[in-house]
XYZ file of C-alpha atoms in Angstrom:
770
model
C -11.383 29.876 -12.015
C -9.648 26.658 -13.090
C -11.765 23.484 -12.946
C -10.211 19.969 -13.041
C -11.010 18.191 -16.301
C -12.576 15.187 -14.583
C -14.793 17.292 -12.328
C -16.851 18.456 -15.262
C -17.263 14.933 -16.592
C -17.643 12.249 -13.959
C -17.701 12.549 -10.179
C -16.717 8.891 -9.831
C -13.143 10.157 -10.335
C -13.362 12.590 -7.405
C -12.853 12.403 -3.654
C -14.190 15.618 -2.146
C -14.298 17.317 1.233
C -15.465 20.620 2.651
C -15.545 19.901 6.379
C -12.015 20.396 7.688
C -12.003 20.399 11.477
C -9.790 19.222 14.294
C -11.499 15.820 14.080
C -11.140 15.325 10.328
C -7.922 17.123 9.361
C -5.490 14.236 9.910
C -7.603 11.661 8.062
C -8.051 14.074 5.149
C -4.276 14.570 5.060
C -4.012 10.841 4.364
C -6.790 10.781 1.752
C -5.294 13.703 -0.165
C -1.711 12.469 -0.041
C 0.081 12.584 -3.393
C 2.940 10.196 -4.089
C 4.820 8.598 -6.966
C 6.657 5.661 -5.430
C 9.811 7.721 -4.865
C 8.430 10.442 -2.642
C 5.178 11.576 -1.081
C 3.621 14.725 0.312
C 0.830 14.281 2.837
C -2.312 16.120 1.870
C -2.180 19.114 4.124
C -4.445 21.949 3.043
C -2.836 25.346 2.370
C -5.704 26.879 4.318
C -5.431 24.830 7.507
C -2.773 24.144 10.121
C -1.597 20.571 9.476
C -2.277 17.926 12.081
C 0.358 15.368 11.029
C 2.510 16.987 8.316
C 4.575 14.480 6.382
C 7.039 14.274 3.514
C 8.514 10.827 2.919
C 11.014 9.192 0.591
C 10.596 5.484 -0.079
C 13.247 3.415 1.671
C 14.727 6.278 3.718
C 14.979 4.873 7.253
C 16.726 5.962 10.442
C 16.796 4.909 14.081
C 18.740 7.405 16.227
C 16.847 7.526 19.594
C 13.744 5.700 18.363
C 12.906 2.242 19.688
C 13.354 0.757 16.206
C 14.339 1.888 12.731
C 11.522 3.872 11.104
C 10.619 5.743 7.925
C 11.969 9.276 8.180
C 9.605 12.224 8.234
C 11.602 14.597 6.055
C 11.629 18.403 5.724
C 8.220 19.630 4.638
C 8.194 21.805 1.477
C 4.429 22.436 1.490
C 3.834 25.411 3.865
C 2.019 28.191 1.978
C 0.146 31.016 3.670
C -1.958 33.828 2.270
C -2.501 37.143 4.122
C -5.360 39.470 3.219
C -4.825 42.888 4.828
C -2.302 41.125 7.100
C -4.919 38.582 8.172
C -3.983 34.924 7.653
C -6.585 33.175 5.502
C -7.446 29.913 7.240
C -10.403 27.560 7.412
C -12.038 27.784 10.818
C -11.881 31.561 11.003
C -15.093 33.527 10.563
C -13.742 34.981 7.326
C -13.669 31.559 5.616
C -16.844 31.696 3.512
C -16.480 28.841 1.031
C -14.049 25.936 1.202
C -13.763 22.906 -1.045
C -11.106 20.367 -1.899
C -11.140 17.549 -4.455
C -8.768 14.747 -5.366
C -9.016 14.125 -9.107
C -7.865 10.513 -9.295
C -7.877 10.394 -13.089
C -5.262 13.147 -13.303
C -3.533 12.664 -9.945
C -4.295 16.256 -8.950
C -5.601 17.879 -5.759
C -7.585 21.119 -6.144
C -8.291 23.328 -3.131
C -10.400 26.488 -3.115
C -11.255 29.108 -0.507
C -13.169 32.369 -0.509
C -11.957 34.487 2.385
C -13.241 37.810 3.681
C -10.949 39.747 6.006
C -12.295 41.842 8.865
C -11.685 44.868 6.649
C -14.249 43.492 4.191
C -11.692 42.582 1.496
C -12.820 39.386 -0.195
C -10.352 37.095 -1.979
C -11.076 33.986 -4.048
C -8.215 31.464 -4.203
C -7.595 28.077 -5.757
C -4.559 25.815 -5.890
C -3.941 22.665 -7.943
C -1.175 20.370 -6.706
C 0.442 17.317 -8.263
C 3.428 15.125 -7.474
C 4.797 14.093 -10.839
C 4.743 10.459 -11.891
C 6.911 11.393 -14.879
C 9.893 13.036 -13.168
C 9.643 11.605 -9.672
C 11.663 14.435 -8.108
C 9.221 17.130 -9.198
C 6.035 18.470 -7.662
C 4.154 21.666 -8.373
C 1.178 23.904 -7.628
C -0.815 26.266 -9.808
C -2.404 29.132 -7.875
C -5.150 31.496 -9.004
C -5.953 34.621 -6.964
C -8.920 36.893 -7.674
C -9.730 39.981 -5.611
C -13.512 40.282 -5.625
C -13.889 43.758 -4.170
C -10.494 45.382 -3.732
C -7.356 46.436 -5.622
C -4.172 46.259 -3.567
C -1.523 43.839 -2.435
C -1.788 40.555 -0.596
C 1.123 38.782 1.080
C 2.205 35.212 0.394
C 4.616 33.126 2.441
C 6.245 29.876 1.346
C 8.590 27.768 3.458
C 10.561 24.549 3.731
C 10.321 23.323 7.292
C 13.142 21.187 8.678
C 11.864 21.230 12.275
C 9.983 17.976 11.715
C 9.515 15.055 14.064
C 8.430 11.462 13.830
C 5.733 10.536 16.370
C 5.174 14.228 17.071
C 1.846 13.482 18.741
C 3.467 11.174 21.307
C 5.212 12.904 24.244
C 7.547 9.961 24.891
C 8.270 8.657 21.389
C 8.826 11.882 19.417
C 12.205 11.900 17.665
C 13.924 13.997 15.007
C 15.683 11.819 12.449
C 17.216 14.599 10.389
C 19.466 17.557 11.117
C 19.478 20.649 8.931
C 22.894 21.267 7.369
C 22.177 24.248 5.100
C 19.306 26.472 4.011
C 18.827 29.764 2.272
C 18.415 31.514 -1.061
C 18.656 30.085 -4.568
C 19.402 32.680 -7.245
C 18.148 31.566 -10.623
C 17.777 33.485 -13.842
C 13.979 33.461 -13.657
C 13.577 34.217 -9.940
C 14.999 33.698 -6.490
C 13.983 30.530 -4.718
C 14.617 28.777 -1.427
C 16.356 25.531 -0.501
C 17.008 23.412 2.574
C 19.470 20.564 2.964
C 19.441 18.035 5.783
C 20.855 14.620 6.544
C 19.722 11.571 8.438
C 21.428 11.053 11.741
C 22.486 7.406 11.427
C 23.789 7.089 7.873
C 24.095 10.715 6.852
C 21.829 10.373 3.821
C 21.263 13.859 2.441
C 17.805 15.201 1.701
C 17.566 18.345 -0.389
C 14.417 20.366 -1.108
C 14.073 23.465 -3.267
C 11.159 25.620 -4.379
C 10.374 28.578 -6.643
C 7.352 30.877 -6.794
C 6.816 32.292 -10.282
C 4.375 34.706 -11.889
C 4.193 34.464 -15.703
C 2.778 37.990 -15.926
C 4.944 41.100 -15.672
C 2.033 43.133 -14.338
C 1.056 42.740 -11.594
C 4.541 41.922 -10.423
C 5.323 39.291 -7.815
C 7.904 40.840 -5.529
C 10.113 39.043 -3.017
C 10.131 41.094 0.189
C 11.863 38.911 2.780
C 13.880 35.700 2.675
C 14.586 34.289 6.139
C 16.982 31.402 6.800
C 15.965 30.331 10.309
C 17.582 27.649 12.464
C 15.705 24.682 10.928
C 13.524 26.408 8.377
C 13.714 28.743 5.421
C 10.847 30.957 4.338
C 10.178 33.665 1.793
C 7.528 36.380 1.893
C 6.168 37.885 -1.347
C 3.943 40.778 -2.278
C 1.365 40.266 -5.023
C -0.640 43.275 -6.192
C -4.164 42.453 -7.378
C -6.763 44.391 -9.343
C -10.437 43.900 -8.551
C -12.032 41.125 -10.619
C -8.843 40.146 -12.456
C -7.502 36.604 -11.820
C -3.741 36.219 -11.447
C -1.905 32.900 -11.881
C 1.210 31.841 -9.932
C 3.220 28.641 -10.031
C 5.129 27.024 -7.207
C 7.660 24.517 -8.539
C 9.289 22.050 -6.147
C 12.138 19.589 -6.490
C 13.399 17.094 -3.947
C 15.983 14.342 -3.838
C 17.861 12.001 -1.546
C 21.599 11.819 -2.056
C 24.300 9.655 -0.507
C 26.249 11.050 2.401
C 28.884 13.744 1.918
C 32.001 12.640 0.121
C 30.195 10.399 -2.358
C 28.534 11.176 -5.694
C 26.331 14.228 -5.166
C 23.846 13.661 -7.981
C 21.959 16.563 -9.518
C 22.453 20.033 -8.113
C 19.204 21.450 -6.741
C 19.797 24.790 -8.444
C 20.226 23.338 -11.917
C 17.325 20.942 -11.310
C 14.963 23.801 -10.451
C 16.254 25.875 -13.355
C 15.469 22.987 -15.705
C 11.995 22.628 -14.177
C 11.342 26.342 -14.616
C 12.494 26.140 -18.243
C 10.148 23.199 -18.907
C 7.304 24.877 -17.075
C 4.350 23.732 -15.022
C 2.089 22.820 -17.930
C 4.709 20.655 -19.648
C 5.366 18.642 -16.496
C 1.660 18.351 -15.763
C 1.172 17.058 -19.296
C 3.908 14.441 -18.867
C 2.405 13.438 -15.519
C -1.059 13.109 -17.073
C 0.305 10.787 -19.766
C 1.676 8.447 -17.087
C -1.653 8.561 -15.258
C -3.558 7.843 -18.467
C -1.337 4.846 -19.223
C -1.885 3.531 -15.711
C -5.673 3.831 -15.911
C -5.716 2.267 -19.372
C -4.011 -0.805 -17.920
C -5.476 -1.022 -14.426
C -8.841 0.723 -14.198
C -11.850 -1.297 -13.050
C -15.089 0.044 -14.496
C -18.369 -0.517 -12.683
C -21.640 0.673 -14.191
C -24.715 1.151 -12.033
C -22.934 1.804 -8.723
C -21.066 5.116 -8.496
C -20.280 4.505 -4.820
C -18.379 1.314 -5.628
C -16.814 2.869 -8.735
C -15.383 5.804 -6.799
C -14.194 3.583 -3.957
C -12.336 1.091 -6.156
C -10.583 3.914 -8.007
C -9.590 5.504 -4.696
C -7.859 2.274 -3.717
C -6.164 1.761 -7.083
C -4.957 5.363 -7.222
C -3.312 5.254 -3.819
C -1.917 1.732 -4.144
C -0.257 2.605 -7.450
C 1.212 5.776 -5.945
C 3.265 3.764 -3.454
C 5.389 1.769 -5.909
C 8.401 2.707 -8.004
C 9.170 0.148 -10.729
C 12.685 1.419 -11.267
C 14.608 0.616 -8.086
C 14.310 -2.953 -6.813
C 15.646 -1.694 -3.485
C 12.461 -0.515 -1.757
C 9.061 -1.984 -1.023
C 5.728 -0.693 0.281
C 5.051 -0.242 3.974
C 1.779 -1.210 5.618
C 0.621 2.428 5.577
C 2.151 3.200 2.206
C 3.887 6.541 1.788
C 0.889 8.177 3.414
C 1.955 8.424 7.044
C 4.063 7.115 9.896
C 1.752 4.226 10.821
C 3.617 0.983 11.573
C 6.802 3.071 11.255
C 6.870 2.618 7.498
C 7.763 -1.058 7.909
C 7.172 -3.704 5.272
C 5.039 -6.699 6.335
C 3.501 -9.769 4.702
C 0.910 -7.280 3.484
C 3.015 -6.465 0.435
C 3.413 -9.971 -0.959
C 0.025 -11.342 0.095
C -2.379 -8.462 -0.479
C -0.711 -5.811 -2.666
C 1.469 -7.821 -5.008
C -1.318 -9.647 -6.911
C -2.546 -6.258 -8.173
C 0.912 -5.437 -9.521
C 1.523 -8.947 -10.861
C -1.613 -8.797 -13.008
C -1.576 -5.099 -13.987
C 1.970 -3.716 -13.523
C 4.358 -6.688 -13.819
C 7.520 -4.551 -13.930
C 6.567 -3.040 -10.598
C 5.822 -6.500 -9.183
C 9.306 -7.632 -10.116
C 10.812 -4.552 -8.463
C 8.928 -5.247 -5.222
C 10.151 -8.852 -5.181
C 13.702 -7.678 -5.896
C 13.559 -5.814 -2.601
C 13.396 -9.193 -0.863
C 16.375 -10.428 -2.872
C 18.396 -7.370 -1.881
C 17.558 -7.900 1.797
C 18.546 -11.596 1.840
C 21.652 -10.811 3.900
C 19.489 -9.484 6.732
C 17.126 -12.449 6.424
C 20.073 -14.834 6.726
C 21.169 -12.988 9.855
C 17.678 -13.398 11.355
C 17.876 -17.155 10.733
C 21.398 -17.387 12.132
C 20.384 -15.585 15.348
C 17.678 -18.200 15.852
C 20.062 -21.066 15.210
C 18.635 -21.930 11.795
C 19.839 -22.222 8.228
C 18.712 -20.339 5.175
C 16.878 -17.017 5.237
C 14.176 -15.938 7.660
C 12.550 -12.776 6.395
C 11.539 -10.353 9.149
C 7.964 -9.813 10.195
C 8.683 -6.081 10.000
C 11.344 -4.994 7.546
C 13.031 -1.666 6.846
C 16.124 -1.179 4.699
C 18.350 -4.144 5.577
C 16.077 -7.150 6.083
C 16.999 -7.461 9.766
C 13.994 -7.806 12.089
C 12.753 -4.390 13.304
C 9.456 -5.248 15.029
C 8.985 -3.094 18.156
C 9.110 -5.252 21.305
C 6.241 -3.446 23.049
C 2.860 -1.937 22.130
C -0.651 -1.402 23.497
C -3.694 -3.672 23.224
C -7.312 -2.770 22.420
C -7.866 -1.587 25.979
C -4.715 0.564 26.041
C -2.641 -1.825 28.178
C 1.095 -2.123 27.543
C 1.755 -5.546 26.011
C 4.679 -7.516 24.693
C 4.734 -7.780 20.892
C 5.729 -11.313 19.877
C 5.140 -11.111 16.136
C 8.780 -10.406 15.286
C 9.817 -13.614 16.982
C 6.869 -15.886 16.233
C 5.056 -14.855 13.032
C 7.242 -16.899 10.727
C 4.635 -17.584 8.043
C 5.991 -14.560 6.167
C 8.641 -16.833 4.656
C 5.959 -18.914 2.969
C 4.046 -15.775 1.988
C 7.095 -14.527 0.096
C 7.562 -17.933 -1.540
C 3.925 -17.812 -2.637
C 4.418 -14.329 -4.121
C 7.554 -15.287 -6.057
C 5.884 -18.397 -7.478
C 2.716 -16.466 -8.384
C 4.758 -13.827 -10.195
C 6.681 -16.464 -12.122
C 3.470 -18.298 -13.018
C 1.680 -15.192 -14.308
C 4.602 -13.371 -15.932
C 6.737 -16.254 -17.202
C 9.787 -14.131 -16.252
C 12.603 -16.667 -16.524
C 15.267 -13.998 -16.121
C 13.978 -13.089 -12.675
C 13.852 -16.771 -11.721
C 17.513 -17.231 -12.626
C 18.905 -13.949 -11.327
C 16.986 -13.562 -8.063
C 13.835 -15.601 -7.664
C 15.211 -19.091 -7.244
C 17.711 -17.975 -4.642
C 14.876 -16.487 -2.566
C 12.909 -19.728 -2.932
C 15.829 -21.967 -2.007
C 16.902 -20.032 1.064
C 13.368 -19.655 2.472
C 12.843 -23.403 1.978
C 16.147 -24.154 3.643
C 14.912 -22.207 6.653
C 11.704 -24.264 6.895
C 13.629 -27.527 6.778
C 15.771 -26.402 9.689
C 12.922 -24.798 11.627
C 10.508 -27.742 11.868
C 10.763 -30.054 14.861
C 10.464 -33.838 14.763
C 7.961 -35.405 17.174
C 9.361 -38.871 17.690
C 6.341 -40.140 19.615
C 3.895 -39.151 16.866
C 6.264 -39.633 13.944
C 5.607 -36.241 12.419
C 7.170 -32.829 11.891
C 5.709 -29.874 13.776
C 6.092 -26.106 13.921
C 5.657 -24.987 17.501
C 5.287 -21.679 19.317
C 4.180 -19.433 16.455
C 1.558 -16.828 15.551
C -0.624 -17.243 12.482
C -2.388 -14.461 10.576
C -4.901 -14.283 13.458
C -2.860 -12.381 16.030
C -5.393 -12.845 18.827
C -3.724 -16.199 19.480
C -0.017 -16.247 20.308
C 2.393 -19.058 21.198
C 0.358 -21.701 19.382
C 1.542 -25.032 18.022
C 0.953 -26.228 14.470
C -0.933 -23.282 13.051
C -2.626 -24.739 9.991
C -1.983 -21.743 7.740
C 1.741 -21.751 8.590
C 2.214 -25.514 8.338
C 0.156 -25.994 5.188
C 1.775 -23.111 3.317
C 5.268 -24.167 4.428
C 4.675 -27.718 3.174
C 3.184 -26.380 -0.066
C 6.197 -24.125 -0.547
C 8.695 -26.953 0.021
C 6.967 -29.134 -2.576
C 6.654 -26.373 -5.155
C 10.263 -25.268 -4.847
C 11.555 -28.827 -5.083
C 9.429 -29.404 -8.207
C 10.726 -26.177 -9.747
C 14.322 -27.227 -9.118
C 13.719 -30.569 -10.832
C 12.220 -28.765 -13.814
C 15.224 -26.413 -14.080
C 17.608 -29.339 -13.763
C 16.161 -30.834 -16.932
C 16.482 -27.534 -18.770
C 19.909 -26.314 -17.610
C 21.757 -28.473 -15.047
C 24.891 -26.284 -15.056
C 22.870 -23.179 -14.242
C 21.101 -25.008 -11.423
C 24.401 -26.119 -9.900
C 25.568 -22.500 -9.858
C 22.398 -21.262 -8.137
C 22.493 -24.073 -5.567
C 26.090 -23.185 -4.821
C 25.254 -19.510 -4.345
C 22.395 -20.458 -2.049
C 24.520 -22.993 -0.133
C 21.841 -25.643 -0.588
C 22.989 -29.229 -1.121
C 21.175 -31.769 -3.268
C 20.746 -33.998 -0.249
C 18.898 -31.432 1.828
C 16.822 -30.368 -1.174
C 15.594 -33.936 -1.658
C 14.800 -34.176 2.060
C 12.228 -31.401 1.718
C 9.659 -33.820 0.310
C 9.692 -35.878 3.507
C 9.392 -32.746 5.637
C 6.435 -31.548 3.580
C 4.705 -34.932 3.605
C 5.073 -35.381 7.369
C 4.376 -31.812 8.485
C 1.324 -32.022 10.742
C -1.950 -30.328 9.718
C -4.523 -30.421 12.563
C -8.082 -31.070 11.422
C -11.356 -32.716 12.387
C -12.649 -34.397 9.263
C -13.028 -31.681 6.614
C -12.796 -28.919 9.210
C -9.251 -27.582 9.450
C -8.322 -26.632 13.010
C -6.714 -23.182 13.081
C -4.055 -24.543 15.400
C -3.650 -27.490 17.672
C -6.184 -27.133 20.529
C -8.232 -24.315 18.948
C -11.476 -26.314 18.971
C -11.189 -26.727 22.751
C -11.275 -22.960 23.363
C -14.327 -21.053 24.620
C -16.758 -20.399 21.763
C -18.265 -16.909 22.260
C -20.860 -15.842 19.680
C -20.771 -12.426 17.947
C -24.222 -10.856 18.306
C -23.826 -7.092 17.733
C -22.397 -4.893 14.971
C -21.628 -1.162 14.707
C -23.016 1.369 12.188
C -20.393 0.286 9.643
C -21.420 -3.356 9.985
C -18.289 -4.267 11.914
C -18.618 -6.725 14.836
C -18.713 -5.333 18.354
C -16.886 -7.036 21.189
C -19.244 -9.481 22.953
C -20.472 -8.056 26.249
C -18.363 -9.010 29.237
C -15.378 -10.078 27.127
C -11.956 -9.395 28.626
C -9.868 -8.407 25.590
C -6.711 -9.358 27.500
C -7.873 -13.005 27.346
C -8.784 -13.271 23.684
C -6.370 -16.176 23.347
C -8.762 -18.251 25.482
C -11.600 -17.861 22.954
C -12.326 -18.919 19.376
C -12.779 -15.282 18.323
C -10.286 -14.411 15.608
C -8.899 -11.089 14.408
C -8.990 -11.847 10.687
C -9.073 -14.843 8.314
C -6.449 -17.437 9.120
C -7.492 -20.811 7.713
C -9.608 -18.968 5.146
C -6.462 -17.196 3.886
C -5.331 -20.532 2.452
C -8.393 -20.534 0.216
C -7.623 -16.965 -0.873
C -4.073 -17.856 -1.877
C -4.030 -21.508 -2.923
C -7.714 -22.348 -3.096
C -7.082 -24.747 -5.974
C -5.517 -27.148 -3.457
C -8.806 -27.786 -1.611
C -12.121 -29.404 -2.615
C -15.144 -27.097 -2.788
C -17.144 -28.684 0.050
C -14.205 -28.437 2.435
C -13.731 -24.760 1.622
C -17.432 -24.037 2.193
C -17.492 -25.819 5.544
C -14.415 -23.985 6.828
C -15.530 -20.629 5.467
C -18.863 -20.864 7.274
C -17.247 -21.952 10.529
C -14.592 -19.232 10.716
C -16.647 -16.378 9.268
C -18.983 -16.548 12.289
C -16.026 -16.109 14.658
C -14.163 -13.279 12.889
C -14.050 -9.845 14.548
C -12.547 -8.091 11.474
C -10.085 -6.169 13.643
C -7.785 -5.930 10.662
C -8.580 -3.919 7.558
C -7.339 -6.948 5.608
C -10.292 -9.060 6.688
C -13.448 -7.967 4.762
C -11.899 -8.071 1.281
C -10.654 -11.616 1.777
C -14.048 -12.848 2.974
C -15.647 -11.154 -0.041
C -13.219 -12.735 -2.496
C -13.248 -16.229 -1.030
C -17.002 -16.154 -0.440
C -17.715 -15.275 -4.061
C -15.604 -18.193 -5.219
C -17.732 -20.452 -3.031
C -21.067 -19.095 -4.236
C -21.560 -17.095 -1.025
C -23.173 -14.092 -2.666
C -25.358 -12.857 0.206
C -22.704 -10.824 2.053
C -20.104 -10.437 -0.701
C -21.056 -6.890 -1.672
C -21.298 -5.852 1.971
C -17.769 -7.132 2.633
C -16.485 -5.558 -0.578
C -17.857 -2.091 0.133
C -16.535 -2.217 3.718
C -13.082 -2.915 2.346
C -13.305 -0.416 -0.506
C -14.401 2.416 1.794
C -12.048 1.638 4.682
C -10.148 4.909 4.359
C -12.935 6.914 2.739
C -15.106 6.558 5.855
C -12.295 5.590 8.271
C -14.083 2.467 9.493
C -10.946 1.263 11.281
C -10.508 4.593 13.090
C -6.850 5.112 12.159
C -6.762 6.553 8.638
C -5.007 9.576 10.173
C -1.802 7.538 10.492
C -1.651 6.453 6.856
C -3.523 4.543 4.193
C -4.434 0.861 4.514
C -2.654 -0.008 1.278
C -2.829 -3.768 1.833
C -6.574 -3.365 2.085
C -6.417 -1.469 -1.205
C -4.770 -4.526 -2.729
C -7.350 -6.769 -1.116
C -10.102 -4.606 -2.565
C -8.659 -5.128 -6.058
C -8.527 -8.877 -5.398
C -12.151 -8.965 -4.244
C -13.188 -7.049 -7.378
C -11.158 -9.041 -9.923
C -10.706 -12.479 -8.319
C -14.116 -12.229 -6.604
C -16.723 -10.454 -8.732
C -14.551 -10.746 -11.848
C -14.145 -14.499 -11.242
C -10.476 -14.645 -12.287
C -8.535 -17.606 -10.898
C -6.051 -20.297 -11.842
C -6.789 -23.994 -11.933
C -4.324 -26.406 -10.377
C -2.744 -27.054 -13.782
C -2.107 -23.327 -14.272
C -4.900 -22.628 -16.792
C -6.883 -19.414 -16.365
C -10.469 -19.666 -15.172
C -12.998 -16.809 -15.532
C -16.386 -17.138 -13.801
C -17.745 -13.668 -12.925
C -20.734 -12.769 -10.779
C -22.378 -9.337 -10.611
C -24.256 -7.822 -7.660
C -27.835 -6.933 -8.662
C -27.113 -3.185 -8.858
C -24.094 -3.595 -11.175
C -24.968 -3.300 -14.832
C -21.452 -3.891 -16.083
C -17.962 -4.775 -14.847
C -14.839 -4.314 -16.947
C -11.254 -5.052 -15.974
C -7.919 -5.765 -17.614
C -4.884 -7.855 -16.703
C -1.659 -9.212 -18.148
C -1.067 -12.928 -18.644
C 2.510 -13.806 -19.658
C 2.912 -10.514 -21.439
C -0.496 -10.650 -23.135
C -2.980 -7.873 -22.385
C -6.433 -9.307 -21.605
C -9.745 -7.442 -21.260
C -12.853 -8.864 -19.566
C -16.259 -7.241 -20.017
C -19.111 -8.600 -17.882
C -22.807 -7.794 -18.279
C -25.843 -9.684 -16.952
C -25.972 -13.115 -18.540
C -22.746 -13.046 -20.568
C -19.134 -11.897 -20.528
C -16.572 -11.213 -23.239
C -12.837 -11.942 -23.130
C -10.470 -10.263 -25.560
C -6.690 -10.762 -25.761
C -3.809 -9.355 -27.803
C -2.720 -12.883 -28.684
C -4.158 -16.385 -28.435
C -5.408 -17.086 -24.917
C -6.919 -20.243 -23.468
C -9.213 -20.099 -20.437
C -11.946 -22.130 -18.768
C -15.403 -21.277 -17.536
C -17.618 -23.911 -15.966
C -16.752 -27.274 -17.520
C -15.719 -25.814 -20.885
C -12.435 -24.549 -22.309
C -12.345 -21.544 -24.651
C -9.820 -19.824 -26.902
C -9.840 -16.098 -27.641
C -7.759 -13.422 -29.333
C -8.083 -9.904 -30.703
C -11.630 -10.486 -31.920
C -12.761 -11.690 -28.496
C -15.211 -14.373 -27.488
C -18.542 -14.085 -25.659
C -19.345 -16.729 -23.059
C -22.560 -17.450 -21.101
C -22.158 -16.360 -17.503
C -22.781 -18.991 -14.858
C -25.229 -18.275 -12.052
């Protein structure tokens, strides 16, 4: 039988499971999802009824009867069933003798095997290998091997494309079908007959087309099509495959999918010709092209940890899935909070992308980072509409975004106790504007991409700043600007005034953008005038931003920053118990409906400032605030542990850094948040990379923009290696106990401790601090 290349070499590349059950199926479907930034197929097993089947295309949204616009669950091309003596071979039946599945992250391949014995005694060994191509993003394929162990006769195989799909299928009130099937049936190709299904979204009529072929390269035994059934919302084909005892037979299922504009516009590639071309190229050729893309990705982005296979496997799991969510070629789509891995958060784009995911792409895949930021540029019209509806100028990016940039946050949800509650984030969590400003400036700083600055970046910066200047309120009595009635990153506390994270980052953004404009004015005044005109920003209001920034109130008590005005007066309830995963338990007697009356916080709020712009604060102040807020954090967001690990390491807080890191890295491997079934925590994946590279790897930027590298290794780590790009230069860092080496394609200057170093292709070895 076929064995994945990596499986024979290094299990740190593998995620494995053999325990499919009603309790684990949905979470495993998320873990074994395969995607390429354009499309995804949830990881349903061919030997198990799917719990939450899903096929998604990035950026394909629809509303119809749903409460808000959401990512469309598209027709599912994955159904594949095997019948041994007319008995369906499924895990959970008594005939299922051996079952195993493995995600090979190095190759981007899922292998699934089953030995099944029918009631007649016929025993069949089966294995499938599935990949979603990262070379041709429309293609996906499976390689099947069947071996009859004790019989010689036919088995039956059934493939299907299922258009009877729903979003929110598990919810009796919220289930909705966003597509309608428009055509389905038989595809006659020279090599074989296949099946296809066309559908369209209900709001905009976007057309989704799926096609599939089942091929046998051998003439004997022959694969014979018996039945092809076009049903109301489904098409399926049943085949006969004759087996001889002990002789393995290989089949290939080739799939092709695409989204096309509505009828009457350019149709794009015909599904028939696309599948014919795929069949002519063949499975192995496409797998080879896919592997080359995967190899290039790992060469640029892999983090290597020696001495800790658990951490090594976990970090690769996060990098694999995070990279699978992004397509560098569009500029029109971004990454939702649950990636392309499920319907969680309705596929919406949050601050998660710019704050937690984007640093990974900025430092390892800069073209993809630019594409993700371009999504914000292309949704500026919706952001302007959000600002206008609130009576403000400029652009107010939505807390939850879909395809237009107009706010799509659901107005209602449930709290931790299951009570129906009003969701205020769409109206009050305005810090996302500053988060996007931060991301644009970080990308420009690291990449040096002047073209992006001129074509898109500066307009984003100007219009988000214009919003802040019109959103602040002047307090005449106290002679200061304020931002009232907001929600910070800690969503336990709503309707607060002067959230420190929001105010500080808004003021920082106003200063940075104004400084950038002055710099561009010296370089190209005519170009600046054009961009200001396009952004409808006057010189007078631009110059006023300095006063707004200088007078924007930041509540604090000495060095201790107050999370928001009045926070220190709230009830201080200690956290005293933790669960088996090391996550805090609710204090006994706490009414979770009154969390806003306590100092308990959901996730880092003030501490997030140190994660993003830590160079702005003195060390002692960061330590004091970190210690204060860490004791009060419930970690009810997957985004929390990685940030505490990263910030803590930068402050010399080594005691709990590894514990926080491994919690973050294994969030979806062990499902420590309890909701992996609904999609991957891709922002946490980005946070895990940050805690590894910015935390243990010690990579940061000083206030003057010079790189700083000060790594620290946990005792069990024998070596840490990572790579990144700095203004187009590839840089490699290799850390071992006592020393680290930095190598760069071209001359690179960096600091460590109180010394400045230069390196190049030959590298330089530096004593490691601590």
